[in-house]
Coordinates of C-alpha atoms and ligand atoms in Angstrom, one line a residue:
X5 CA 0.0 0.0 0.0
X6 CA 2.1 2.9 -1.1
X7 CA -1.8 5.3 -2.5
X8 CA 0.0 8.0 -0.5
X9 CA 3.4 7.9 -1.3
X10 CA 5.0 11.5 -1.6
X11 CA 2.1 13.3 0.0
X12 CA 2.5 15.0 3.4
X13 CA -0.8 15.4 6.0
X14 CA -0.7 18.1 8.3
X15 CA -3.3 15.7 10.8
X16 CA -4.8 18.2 13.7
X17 CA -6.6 17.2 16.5
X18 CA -9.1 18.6 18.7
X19 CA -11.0 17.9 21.6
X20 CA -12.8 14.8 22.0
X21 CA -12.8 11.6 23.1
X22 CA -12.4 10.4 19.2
X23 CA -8.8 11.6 19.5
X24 CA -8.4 7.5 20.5
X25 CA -9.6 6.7 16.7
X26 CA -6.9 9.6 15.5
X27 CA -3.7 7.0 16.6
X28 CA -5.0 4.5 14.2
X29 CA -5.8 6.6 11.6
X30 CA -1.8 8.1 11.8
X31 CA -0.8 4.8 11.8
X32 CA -3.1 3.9 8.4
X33 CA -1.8 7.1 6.7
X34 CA 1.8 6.2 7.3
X35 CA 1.6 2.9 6.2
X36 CA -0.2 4.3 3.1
X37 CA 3.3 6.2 2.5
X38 CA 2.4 9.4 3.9
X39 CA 4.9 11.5 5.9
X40 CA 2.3 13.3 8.6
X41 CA 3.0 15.9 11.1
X42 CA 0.4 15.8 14.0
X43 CA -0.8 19.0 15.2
X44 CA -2.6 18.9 18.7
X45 CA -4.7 21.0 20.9
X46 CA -4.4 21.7 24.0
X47 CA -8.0 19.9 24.7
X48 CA -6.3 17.4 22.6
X49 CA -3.8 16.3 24.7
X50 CA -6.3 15.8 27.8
X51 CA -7.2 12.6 25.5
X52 CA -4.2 11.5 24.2
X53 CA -0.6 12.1 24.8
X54 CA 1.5 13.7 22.5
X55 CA 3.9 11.1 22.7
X56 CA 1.5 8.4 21.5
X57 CA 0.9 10.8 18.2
X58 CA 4.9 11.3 18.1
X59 CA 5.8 7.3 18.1
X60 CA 2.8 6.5 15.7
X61 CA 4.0 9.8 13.3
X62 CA 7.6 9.6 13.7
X63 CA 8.0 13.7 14.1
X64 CA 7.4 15.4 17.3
X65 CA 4.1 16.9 17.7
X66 CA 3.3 20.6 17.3
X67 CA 0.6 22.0 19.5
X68 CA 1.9 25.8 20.2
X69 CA 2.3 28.9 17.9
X70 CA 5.3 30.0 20.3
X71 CA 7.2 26.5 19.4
X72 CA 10.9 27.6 19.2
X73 CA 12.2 24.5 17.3
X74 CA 11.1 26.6 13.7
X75 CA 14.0 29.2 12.9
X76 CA 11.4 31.6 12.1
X77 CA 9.4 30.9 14.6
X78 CA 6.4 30.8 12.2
X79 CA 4.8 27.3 12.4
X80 CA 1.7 28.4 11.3
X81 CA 3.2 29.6 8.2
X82 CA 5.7 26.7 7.3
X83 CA 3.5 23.9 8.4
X84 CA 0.8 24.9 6.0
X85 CA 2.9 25.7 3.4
X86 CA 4.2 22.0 3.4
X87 CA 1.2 20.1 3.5
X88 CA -0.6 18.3 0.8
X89 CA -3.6 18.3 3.1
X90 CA -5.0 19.6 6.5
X91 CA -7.2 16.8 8.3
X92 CA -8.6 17.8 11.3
X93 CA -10.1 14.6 13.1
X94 CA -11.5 14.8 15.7
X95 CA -13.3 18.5 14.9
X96 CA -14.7 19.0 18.2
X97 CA -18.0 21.8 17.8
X98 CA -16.2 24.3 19.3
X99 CA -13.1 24.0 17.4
X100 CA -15.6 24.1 13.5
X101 CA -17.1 27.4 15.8
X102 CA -13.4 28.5 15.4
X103 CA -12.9 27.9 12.3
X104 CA -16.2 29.8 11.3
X105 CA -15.2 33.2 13.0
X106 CA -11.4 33.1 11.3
X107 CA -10.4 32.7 15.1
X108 CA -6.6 32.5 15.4
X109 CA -5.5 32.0 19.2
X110 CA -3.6 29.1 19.0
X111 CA -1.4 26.7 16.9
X112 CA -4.3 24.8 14.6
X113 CA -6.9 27.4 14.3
X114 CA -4.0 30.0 13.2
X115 CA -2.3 27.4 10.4
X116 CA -6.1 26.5 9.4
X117 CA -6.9 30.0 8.5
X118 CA -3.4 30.6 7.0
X119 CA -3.6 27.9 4.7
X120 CA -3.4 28.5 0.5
X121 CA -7.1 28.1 0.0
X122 CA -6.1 26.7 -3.4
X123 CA -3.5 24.5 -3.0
X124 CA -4.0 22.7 0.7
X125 CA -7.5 21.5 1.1
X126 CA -9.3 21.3 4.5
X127 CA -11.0 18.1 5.4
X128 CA -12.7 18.2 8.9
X129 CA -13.9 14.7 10.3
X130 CA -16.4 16.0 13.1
X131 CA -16.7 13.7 16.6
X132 CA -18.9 15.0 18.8
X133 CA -22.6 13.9 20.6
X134 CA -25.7 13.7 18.7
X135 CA -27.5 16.5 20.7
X136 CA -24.2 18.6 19.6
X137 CA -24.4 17.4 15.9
X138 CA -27.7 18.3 15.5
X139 CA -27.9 21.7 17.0
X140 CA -28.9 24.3 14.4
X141 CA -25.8 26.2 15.6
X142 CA -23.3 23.2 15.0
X143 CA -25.6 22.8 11.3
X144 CA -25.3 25.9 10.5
X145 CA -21.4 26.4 11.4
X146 CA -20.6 23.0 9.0
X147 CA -22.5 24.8 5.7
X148 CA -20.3 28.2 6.5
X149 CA -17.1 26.2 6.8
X150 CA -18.1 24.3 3.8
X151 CA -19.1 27.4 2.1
X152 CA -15.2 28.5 2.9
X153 CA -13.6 25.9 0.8
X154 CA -13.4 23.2 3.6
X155 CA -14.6 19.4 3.0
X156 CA -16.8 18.2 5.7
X157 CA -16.7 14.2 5.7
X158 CA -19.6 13.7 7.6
X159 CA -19.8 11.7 11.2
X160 CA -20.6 8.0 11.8
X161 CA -24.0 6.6 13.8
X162 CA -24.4 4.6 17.1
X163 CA -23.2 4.5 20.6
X164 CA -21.1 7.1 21.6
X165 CA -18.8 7.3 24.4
X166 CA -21.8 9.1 26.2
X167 CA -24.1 6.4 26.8
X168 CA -26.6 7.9 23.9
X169 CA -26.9 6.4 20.1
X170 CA -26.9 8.4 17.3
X171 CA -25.0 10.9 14.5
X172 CA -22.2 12.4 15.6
X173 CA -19.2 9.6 16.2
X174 CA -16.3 10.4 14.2
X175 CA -15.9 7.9 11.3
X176 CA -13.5 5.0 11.7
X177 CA -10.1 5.3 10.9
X178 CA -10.2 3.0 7.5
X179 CA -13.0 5.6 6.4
X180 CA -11.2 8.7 6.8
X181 CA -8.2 7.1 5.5
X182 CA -10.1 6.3 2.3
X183 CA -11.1 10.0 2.0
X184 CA -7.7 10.9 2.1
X185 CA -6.8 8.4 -0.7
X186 CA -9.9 9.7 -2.9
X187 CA -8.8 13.4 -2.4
X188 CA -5.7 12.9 -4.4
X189 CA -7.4 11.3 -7.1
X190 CA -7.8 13.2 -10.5
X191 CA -11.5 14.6 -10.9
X192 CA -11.9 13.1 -13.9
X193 CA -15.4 11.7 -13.9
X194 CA -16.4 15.6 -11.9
X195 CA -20.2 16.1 -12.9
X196 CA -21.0 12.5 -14.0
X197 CA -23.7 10.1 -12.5
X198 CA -22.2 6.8 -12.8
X199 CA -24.4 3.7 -12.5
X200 CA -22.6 0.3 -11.6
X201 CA -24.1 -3.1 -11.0
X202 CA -22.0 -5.4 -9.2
X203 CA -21.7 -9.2 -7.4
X204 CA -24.3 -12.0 -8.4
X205 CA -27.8 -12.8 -8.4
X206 CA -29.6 -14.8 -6.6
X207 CA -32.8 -16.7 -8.1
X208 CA -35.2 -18.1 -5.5
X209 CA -36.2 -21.8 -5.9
X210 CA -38.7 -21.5 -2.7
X211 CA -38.3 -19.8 0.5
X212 CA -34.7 -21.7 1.3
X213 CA -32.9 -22.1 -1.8
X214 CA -31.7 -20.4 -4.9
X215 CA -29.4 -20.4 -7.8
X216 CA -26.7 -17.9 -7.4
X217 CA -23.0 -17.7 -8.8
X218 CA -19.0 -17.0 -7.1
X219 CA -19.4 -13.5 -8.0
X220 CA -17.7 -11.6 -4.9
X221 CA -18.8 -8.0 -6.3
X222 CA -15.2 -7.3 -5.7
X223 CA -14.6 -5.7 -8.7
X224 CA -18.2 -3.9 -9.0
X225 CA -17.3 -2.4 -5.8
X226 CA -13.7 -1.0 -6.9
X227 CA -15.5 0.8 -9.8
X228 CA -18.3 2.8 -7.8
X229 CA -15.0 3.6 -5.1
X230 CA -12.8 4.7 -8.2
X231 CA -16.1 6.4 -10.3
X232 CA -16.3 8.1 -6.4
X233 CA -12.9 9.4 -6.3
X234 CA -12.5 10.8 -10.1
X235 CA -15.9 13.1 -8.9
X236 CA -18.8 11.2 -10.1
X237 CA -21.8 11.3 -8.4
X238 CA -22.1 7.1 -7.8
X239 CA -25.1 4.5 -7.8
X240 CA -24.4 1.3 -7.1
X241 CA -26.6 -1.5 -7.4
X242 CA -25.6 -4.5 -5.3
X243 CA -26.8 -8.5 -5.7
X244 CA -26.3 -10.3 -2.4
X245 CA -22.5 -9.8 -1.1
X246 CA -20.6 -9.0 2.0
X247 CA -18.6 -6.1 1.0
X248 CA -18.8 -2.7 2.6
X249 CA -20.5 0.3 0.7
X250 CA -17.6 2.7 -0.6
X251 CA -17.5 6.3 1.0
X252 CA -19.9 8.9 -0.1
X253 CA -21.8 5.8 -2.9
X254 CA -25.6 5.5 -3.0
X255 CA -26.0 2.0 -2.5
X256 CA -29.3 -0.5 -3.5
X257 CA -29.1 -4.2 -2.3
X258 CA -31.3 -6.4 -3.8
X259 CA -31.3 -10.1 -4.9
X260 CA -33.3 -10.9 -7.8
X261 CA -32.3 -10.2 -12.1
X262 CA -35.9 -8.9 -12.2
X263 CA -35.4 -6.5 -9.5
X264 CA -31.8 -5.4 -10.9
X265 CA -33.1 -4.5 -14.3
X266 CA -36.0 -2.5 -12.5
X267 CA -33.8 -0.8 -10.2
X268 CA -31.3 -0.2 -13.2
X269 CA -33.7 1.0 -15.8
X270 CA -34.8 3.6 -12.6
X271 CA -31.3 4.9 -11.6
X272 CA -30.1 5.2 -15.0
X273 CA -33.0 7.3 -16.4
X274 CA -30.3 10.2 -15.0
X275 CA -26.9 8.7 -15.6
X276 CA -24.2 9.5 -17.6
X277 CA -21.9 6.3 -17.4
X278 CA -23.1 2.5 -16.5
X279 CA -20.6 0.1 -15.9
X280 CA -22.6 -3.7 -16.0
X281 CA -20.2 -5.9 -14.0
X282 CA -22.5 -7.8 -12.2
X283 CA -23.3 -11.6 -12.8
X284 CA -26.4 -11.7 -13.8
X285 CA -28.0 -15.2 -14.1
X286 CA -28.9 -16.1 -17.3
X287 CA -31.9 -18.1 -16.1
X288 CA -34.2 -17.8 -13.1
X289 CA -36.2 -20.9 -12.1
X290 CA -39.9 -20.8 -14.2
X291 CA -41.6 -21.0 -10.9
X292 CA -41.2 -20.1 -7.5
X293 CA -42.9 -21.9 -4.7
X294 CA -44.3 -20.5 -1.6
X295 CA -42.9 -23.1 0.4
X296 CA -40.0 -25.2 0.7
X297 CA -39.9 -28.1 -1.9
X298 CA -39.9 -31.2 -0.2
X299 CA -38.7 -34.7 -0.9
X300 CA -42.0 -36.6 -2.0
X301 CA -40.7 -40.3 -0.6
X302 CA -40.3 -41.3 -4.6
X303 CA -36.7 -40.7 -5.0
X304 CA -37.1 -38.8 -7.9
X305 CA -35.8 -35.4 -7.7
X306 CA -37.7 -32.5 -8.9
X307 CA -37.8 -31.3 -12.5
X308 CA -36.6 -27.4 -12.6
X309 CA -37.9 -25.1 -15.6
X310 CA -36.4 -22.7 -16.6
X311 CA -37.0 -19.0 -18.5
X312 CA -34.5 -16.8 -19.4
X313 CA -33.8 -13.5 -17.7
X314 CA -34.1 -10.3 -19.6
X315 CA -30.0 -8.9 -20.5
X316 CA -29.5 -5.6 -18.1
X317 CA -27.0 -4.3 -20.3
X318 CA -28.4 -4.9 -23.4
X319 CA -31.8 -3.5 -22.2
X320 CA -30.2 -0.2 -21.3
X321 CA -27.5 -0.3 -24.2
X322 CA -30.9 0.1 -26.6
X323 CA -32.6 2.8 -24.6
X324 CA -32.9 6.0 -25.8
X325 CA -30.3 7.5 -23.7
X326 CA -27.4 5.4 -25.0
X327 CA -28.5 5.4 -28.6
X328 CA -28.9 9.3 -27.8
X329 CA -25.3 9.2 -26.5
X330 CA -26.5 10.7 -23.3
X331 CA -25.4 7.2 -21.4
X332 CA -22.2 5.5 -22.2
X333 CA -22.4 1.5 -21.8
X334 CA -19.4 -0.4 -21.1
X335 CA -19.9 -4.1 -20.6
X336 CA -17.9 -6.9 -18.7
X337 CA -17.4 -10.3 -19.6
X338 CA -16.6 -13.5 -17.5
X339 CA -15.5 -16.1 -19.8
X340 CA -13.7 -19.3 -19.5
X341 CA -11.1 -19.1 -22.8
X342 CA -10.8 -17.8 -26.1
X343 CA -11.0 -14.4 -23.9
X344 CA -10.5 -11.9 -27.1
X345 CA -12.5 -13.8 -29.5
X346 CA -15.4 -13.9 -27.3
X347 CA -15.3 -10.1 -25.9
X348 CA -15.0 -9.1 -28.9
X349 CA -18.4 -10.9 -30.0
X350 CA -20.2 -9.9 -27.1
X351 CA -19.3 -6.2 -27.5
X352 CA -21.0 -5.7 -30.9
X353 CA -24.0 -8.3 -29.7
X354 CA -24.5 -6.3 -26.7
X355 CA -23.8 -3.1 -29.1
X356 CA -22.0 -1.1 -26.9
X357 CA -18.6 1.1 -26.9
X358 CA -16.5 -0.6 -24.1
X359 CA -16.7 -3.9 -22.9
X360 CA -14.2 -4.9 -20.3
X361 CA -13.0 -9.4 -20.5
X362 CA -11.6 -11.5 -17.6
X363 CA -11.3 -15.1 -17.4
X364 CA -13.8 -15.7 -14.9
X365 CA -12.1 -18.5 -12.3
X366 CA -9.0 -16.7 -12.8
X367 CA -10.7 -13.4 -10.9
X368 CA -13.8 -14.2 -9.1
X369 CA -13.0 -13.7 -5.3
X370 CA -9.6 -12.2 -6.1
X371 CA -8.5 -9.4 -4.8
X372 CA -6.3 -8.4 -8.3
X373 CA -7.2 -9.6 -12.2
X374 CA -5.9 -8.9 -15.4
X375 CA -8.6 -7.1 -17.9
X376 CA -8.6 -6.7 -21.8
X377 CA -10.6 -3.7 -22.8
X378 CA -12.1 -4.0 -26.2
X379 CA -13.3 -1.4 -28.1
X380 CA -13.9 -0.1 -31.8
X381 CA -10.5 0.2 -32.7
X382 CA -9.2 -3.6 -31.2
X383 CA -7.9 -4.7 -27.6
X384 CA -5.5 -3.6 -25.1
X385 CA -4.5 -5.7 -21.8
X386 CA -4.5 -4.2 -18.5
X387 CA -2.2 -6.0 -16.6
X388 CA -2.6 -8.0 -13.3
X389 CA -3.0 -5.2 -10.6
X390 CA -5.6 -5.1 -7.7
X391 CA -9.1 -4.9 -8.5
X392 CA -8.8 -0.9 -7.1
X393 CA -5.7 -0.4 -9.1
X394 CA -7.3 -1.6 -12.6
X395 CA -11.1 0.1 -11.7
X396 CA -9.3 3.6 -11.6
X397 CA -7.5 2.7 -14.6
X398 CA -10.6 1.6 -16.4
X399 CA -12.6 5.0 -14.8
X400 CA -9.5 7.0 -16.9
X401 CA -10.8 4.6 -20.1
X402 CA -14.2 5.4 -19.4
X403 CA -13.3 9.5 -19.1
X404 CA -11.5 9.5 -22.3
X405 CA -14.1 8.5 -24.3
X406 CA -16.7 10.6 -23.1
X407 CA -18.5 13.3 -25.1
X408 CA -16.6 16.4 -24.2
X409 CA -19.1 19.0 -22.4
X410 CA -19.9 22.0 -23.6
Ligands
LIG642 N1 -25.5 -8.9 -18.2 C1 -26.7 -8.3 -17.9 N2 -27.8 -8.9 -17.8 C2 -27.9 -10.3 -18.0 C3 -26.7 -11.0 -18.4 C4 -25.5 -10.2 -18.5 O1 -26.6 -7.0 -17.6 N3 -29.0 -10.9 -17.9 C5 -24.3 -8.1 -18.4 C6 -23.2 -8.4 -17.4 O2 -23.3 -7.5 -16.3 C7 -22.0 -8.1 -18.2 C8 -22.3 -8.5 -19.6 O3 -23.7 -8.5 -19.6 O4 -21.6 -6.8 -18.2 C9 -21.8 -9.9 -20.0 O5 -22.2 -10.9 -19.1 P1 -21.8 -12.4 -19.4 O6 -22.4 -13.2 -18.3 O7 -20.3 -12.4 -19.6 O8 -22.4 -12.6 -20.8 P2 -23.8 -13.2 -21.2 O9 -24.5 -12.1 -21.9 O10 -24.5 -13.9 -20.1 O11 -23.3 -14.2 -22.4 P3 -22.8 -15.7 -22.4 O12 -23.7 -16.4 -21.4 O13 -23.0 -16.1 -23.8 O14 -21.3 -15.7 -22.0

């Protein structure tokens, strides 16, 4: 994991008992290749200890605007001017209060506000209770800082240190560090609405069993994160897997081929992109029974019938948006062999501009895969990586060959 290699994070914290979360988090940014320089309130350091954030960091922790060891004896000026990023986590309410009024008494308030507004951005993970969170003063305080050029990453729900449940806990450490990553990403996909399905379906038999396949929805998944990251605004339609939803993606679970295509036809009606890489079955059992099939004492096992499901991608490749050129298609395709043959038949079946082969055993449950992208003008291989790696790869495909705006 080097996603963060060369960039430097400038990782303040406030006030609050979420400063326990902040140790992790320096500990996932630095193993993501980040150089970070902790920056600590005094309210800080009643949670944690300086030398905790020192050891985890490497570099001794700044927390005063007096702090000798600069040669200028201008920290505010020199650490902001270093970093590739500010991240405040925890942002206690009283330190985003700060923030609002320009407020420059102290070490992280004072390098917040002098900043370059266009070169360092501002992310602020807020931890606080859910009365705090949702007090119209605390509301109102977020929209102004976010009206000032900062990113607010939102909070987390459930039990808080308190005793009460509800919004307000800071998000988890792998979260935030996931923002991080996507802030550094190019905005490529930056006003698109990108529709992905991902992982299998699942055809019920009766109430107990089903047909279903070894899709993981890994690679799905890696799409809607990259799509996320490049910009887009991200839809992502999920068969039944165990995967958590990417940060900041609108996510529908659902089971059924029937219920895909409904919920697909729906979300793209708006979309610019759709990426199809989920494994759709091909079949779905001609009846379903109300109860569980039994064994009727014969020995004879049931007869199944069959009918074919309707083809997602072919449904929405022929609507009027893609034939308009308002929705770009791109397909994927799990085969067993004969890999280019094959993609290349099923792009022009399915008629649309990018369609993305694997071998299926070779990448279902994997965490990397090895993709072919075939197109108009022929193939080209993208070689093995991790599923992440190639899905940003293929979103800077997919931005290329978009219709230019304006
Ligand atoms: N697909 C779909 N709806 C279906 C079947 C497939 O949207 N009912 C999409 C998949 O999401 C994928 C592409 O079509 O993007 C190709 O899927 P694949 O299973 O490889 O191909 P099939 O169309 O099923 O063709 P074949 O069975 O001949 O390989």
């Amino acid at each position: 994991m080097s996603e963060l290699a060369g960039k430097h994070i400038v990782l303040g914290l406030t006030g609050g008992i979420a400063c326990y979360k902040s140790a992790e988090l320096c500990r996932l940014l630095v193993k993501g290749g980040a150089t970070v320089q902790v920056v600590m309130t005094d309210s800080a350091r009643e949670f944690i200890t300086a030398t905790t954030m020192q050891a985890l960091s490497g570099r001794p922790v700044y927390s005063s605007q007096w702090d000798a060891r600069e040669p200028n004896n201008m920290p505010h000026i020199n650490l902001s001017r270093e970093a590739d990023a500010i991240l405040l986590a925890p942002a206690s309410a009283d330190f985003i209060a700060r923030l609002v009024q320009g407020r420059s008494d102290e070490l992280l308030s004072l390098l917040c506000l002098a900043r370059p507004v266009d070169r360092v951005p501002l992310l602020i993970a807020p931890a606080m209770n859910r009365e705090m969170w949702v007090h119209p003063a605390t509301q109102r305080n977020l929209r102004q800082v976010a009206a000032d050029g900062a990113r607010v990453l939102g909070v987390g729900n459930g039990w808080q240190a308190c005793g009460e449940t509800g919004d307000g806990r800071m998000l988890e450490a792998a979260q935030l560090y996931e923002e991080v990553v996507a802030q550094f990403q190019p905005k490529l996909l930056a006003g698109q609405h990108v529709v992905v399905t991902a992982g299998p379906t699942f055809e019920a038999l009766d109430p107990i069993r089903g047909i279903t396949n070894h899709s993981s929805g890994k690679m799905g998944f890696a799409v809607a994160r990259a799509a996320r990251e490049a910009g887009a605004e991200v839809t992502l339609i999920a068969g039944p897997v165990h995967l958590p939803t990417p940060r900041g993606v609108r996510r529908i679970d659902l089971q059924s081929a029937r219920e895909m295509l409904e919920a697909t036809v729906s979300a793209t009606a708006a979309a610019t992109v759709f990426v199809a890489t989920a494994a759709v079955a091909d079949w779905r059992p001609a009846t379903h029974s109300a109860q569980k099939i039994k064994k009727d004492g014969s020995g004879q096992p049931p007869v199944l019938h069959f009918v074919e499901n309707e083809d997602i991608l072919q449904t929405i490749a022929q609507g009027q948006r893609a034939q308009s050129g308002a929705l770009f298609c791109v397909g994927f395709a799990a085969e067993s062999e004969n890999l280019v043959a094959h993609a290349t038949a099923k792009r022009e079946r399915k008629g649309i501009p990018l369609l993305v082969g694997n071998i299926g055993p070779l990448t279902f449950g994997q965490d990397d895969n090895s993709l072919l992208l075939v197109d108009q003008s022929g193939t080209r291989e993208l070689p093995r990586a991790s599923k992440l790696s190639l899905a940003r790869q293929l979103v800077a495909e997919i931005a290329a060959r978009l219709p230019t705006k304006g």
